[in-house]
């Protein structure tokens, strides 16, 4: 009989949300430490799949490129005036990647829903992060949020497809 609540998914979602707050509120050093702790706990209690590391790396690289583009286009503005995202923001992408095959796995088979959720949750997360950190929306916050919504309507289904492909490869290798 399948359990009503999958404890691994609850742990995964909880680790992500707690670490998200730590990263946004406390910045780079705390973010690096939170990522180290979350990754250790993730691979200890949630996922024993070593191939998942390649997914995490791909998502972090994509995230860094996306955030660099957002800063370069002045859709996001750093208190230090850099066109590059701070370390803590890249840490958020790493943490987000840990959720793709676990608490967000359902979305892998529901692309339209993933697009809608991405278009809503992406800009909501950036907005909340801007309220709690030294990052701000560009001159037109509404424009920034709309562009971030469009970006995330594409990104969320994309990274979910990467995660799904990884699952297919892992299952093929196990056979």
Coordinates of C-alpha atoms in Angstrom, one line a residue:
X1 CA 0.0 0.0 0.0
X2 CA 1.4 3.4 -1.0
X3 CA 1.8 5.9 1.8
X4 CA -0.4 8.9 1.6
X5 CA 2.5 11.2 2.3
X6 CA 5.9 10.5 0.8
X7 CA 8.3 11.5 3.6
X8 CA 11.2 12.0 1.2
X9 CA 9.2 14.6 -0.8
X10 CA 8.3 16.4 2.5
X11 CA 11.9 16.4 3.5
X12 CA 12.9 17.6 0.1
X13 CA 10.4 20.5 0.0
X14 CA 11.2 21.4 3.6
X15 CA 14.9 21.6 3.0
X16 CA 14.4 23.7 -0.1
X17 CA 12.1 26.2 1.6
X18 CA 14.2 26.6 4.8
X19 CA 17.4 26.9 2.7
X20 CA 15.7 29.4 0.4
X21 CA 15.0 31.7 3.4
X22 CA 18.6 31.3 4.7
X23 CA 20.1 32.2 1.3
X24 CA 17.9 35.2 0.7
X25 CA 18.1 36.7 4.2
X26 CA 21.7 35.9 5.2
X27 CA 23.5 36.1 1.9
X28 CA 26.5 34.4 0.3
X29 CA 28.3 32.7 3.2
X30 CA 25.2 31.4 4.8
X31 CA 23.9 30.3 1.3
X32 CA 27.1 28.3 0.7
X33 CA 26.8 26.6 4.1
X34 CA 23.1 25.9 3.6
X35 CA 23.8 24.4 0.2
X36 CA 26.4 22.1 1.6
X37 CA 24.1 20.9 4.4
X38 CA 21.1 20.5 2.1
X39 CA 23.1 18.6 -0.5
X40 CA 24.5 16.3 2.2
X41 CA 21.0 15.7 3.6
X42 CA 19.5 15.4 0.1
X43 CA 21.9 12.6 -1.0
X44 CA 21.7 10.9 2.4
X45 CA 17.9 10.9 2.9
X46 CA 16.2 11.8 -0.3
X47 CA 18.2 10.6 -3.3
X48 CA 20.9 8.0 -3.6
X49 CA 21.2 8.6 -7.4
X50 CA 24.8 9.8 -8.1
X51 CA 23.7 10.7 -11.7
X52 CA 21.5 13.5 -10.2
X53 CA 24.7 15.5 -9.7
X54 CA 24.8 16.2 -13.5
X55 CA 21.2 17.6 -13.3
X56 CA 22.2 19.9 -10.5
X57 CA 25.2 21.2 -12.4
X58 CA 23.2 21.8 -15.6
X59 CA 20.5 23.7 -13.7
X60 CA 23.0 25.8 -11.8
X61 CA 24.7 26.8 -15.1
X62 CA 21.4 27.6 -16.7
X63 CA 20.3 29.6 -13.6
X64 CA 23.6 31.6 -13.6
X65 CA 23.2 32.4 -17.3
X66 CA 19.5 33.4 -16.8
X67 CA 20.3 35.6 -13.8
X68 CA 23.3 37.2 -15.5
X69 CA 21.0 38.1 -18.4
X70 CA 18.4 39.6 -16.0
X71 CA 21.1 41.7 -14.2
X72 CA 22.7 42.7 -17.5
X73 CA 19.3 43.8 -18.8
X74 CA 18.7 45.8 -15.6
X75 CA 15.6 43.7 -14.8
X76 CA 17.3 42.9 -11.5
X77 CA 19.7 45.4 -9.8
X78 CA 22.3 44.5 -7.3
X79 CA 23.3 46.8 -4.4
X80 CA 26.9 46.5 -5.7
X81 CA 26.0 47.3 -9.3
X82 CA 27.3 44.1 -10.7
X83 CA 25.9 42.4 -13.9
X84 CA 26.5 39.1 -12.3
X85 CA 24.2 37.4 -9.7
X86 CA 25.5 37.0 -6.2
X87 CA 26.5 33.6 -5.0
X88 CA 23.4 33.2 -2.9
X89 CA 21.2 33.5 -6.0
X90 CA 23.1 30.8 -7.7
X91 CA 22.8 28.7 -4.6
X92 CA 19.0 29.0 -4.9
X93 CA 19.3 27.4 -8.4
X94 CA 21.2 24.5 -6.9
X95 CA 18.6 24.0 -4.2
X96 CA 15.8 24.3 -6.8
X97 CA 17.5 21.5 -8.8
X98 CA 17.2 19.2 -5.9
X99 CA 13.4 19.4 -6.1
X100 CA 13.0 18.4 -9.7
X101 CA 12.9 14.6 -9.3
X102 CA 11.3 14.7 -5.9
X103 CA 8.7 17.2 -4.6
X104 CA 8.2 18.5 -8.1
X105 CA 8.3 15.2 -9.9
X106 CA 4.5 15.3 -10.6
X107 CA 5.0 18.3 -13.0
X108 CA 7.3 16.2 -15.3
X109 CA 4.1 14.7 -16.8
X110 CA 2.1 17.9 -16.8
X111 CA 3.9 20.4 -19.1
X112 CA 1.0 22.9 -19.3
X113 CA 0.6 23.0 -15.6
X114 CA 4.4 23.4 -15.2
X115 CA 4.3 26.4 -17.6
X116 CA 1.6 28.0 -15.6
X117 CA 3.2 27.3 -12.2
X118 CA 6.6 28.5 -13.6
X119 CA 5.0 31.7 -14.8
X120 CA 3.5 32.4 -11.4
X121 CA 6.0 30.9 -8.9
X122 CA 9.2 32.2 -10.7
X123 CA 8.4 35.9 -10.5
X124 CA 6.8 35.5 -7.1
X125 CA 10.0 34.0 -5.8
X126 CA 12.1 36.8 -7.3
X127 CA 9.8 39.4 -5.9
X128 CA 9.9 37.9 -2.4
X129 CA 13.7 37.6 -2.7
X130 CA 13.9 41.3 -3.7
X131 CA 11.9 42.2 -0.6
X132 CA 14.2 40.3 1.7
X133 CA 17.6 41.0 0.1
X134 CA 19.8 43.7 -1.3
X135 CA 18.5 43.0 -4.9
X136 CA 15.8 45.1 -6.4
X137 CA 13.6 45.0 -9.5
X138 CA 14.6 47.2 -12.4
X139 CA 13.1 50.6 -13.1
X140 CA 9.8 49.0 -14.1
X141 CA 9.1 46.3 -11.6
X142 CA 6.0 45.2 -13.6
X143 CA 8.1 44.8 -16.8
X144 CA 10.7 42.8 -14.8
X145 CA 8.1 40.5 -13.3
X146 CA 6.4 39.9 -16.7
X147 CA 9.7 39.0 -18.4
X148 CA 10.6 36.8 -15.5
X149 CA 7.2 35.1 -15.8
X150 CA 7.8 34.4 -19.5
X151 CA 11.3 33.1 -18.8
X152 CA 10.0 30.8 -16.0
X153 CA 7.1 29.6 -18.2
X154 CA 9.9 28.1 -20.3
X155 CA 12.5 27.2 -17.7
X156 CA 10.4 25.1 -15.4
X157 CA 9.2 22.7 -18.0
X158 CA 12.7 22.6 -19.6
X159 CA 14.5 21.6 -16.4
X160 CA 11.7 19.1 -15.6
X161 CA 12.3 17.5 -19.0
X162 CA 16.0 17.3 -18.1
X163 CA 15.1 15.6 -14.8
X164 CA 12.7 13.2 -16.6
X165 CA 15.4 12.3 -19.1
X166 CA 17.8 11.6 -16.2
X167 CA 15.2 9.3 -14.7
X168 CA 14.8 7.4 -18.0
X169 CA 18.6 7.0 -18.2
X170 CA 18.9 5.8 -14.6
X171 CA 16.1 3.2 -15.2
X172 CA 17.8 2.0 -18.4
X173 CA 21.1 1.7 -16.7
X174 CA 19.5 -0.3 -13.9
X175 CA 18.1 -2.9 -16.3

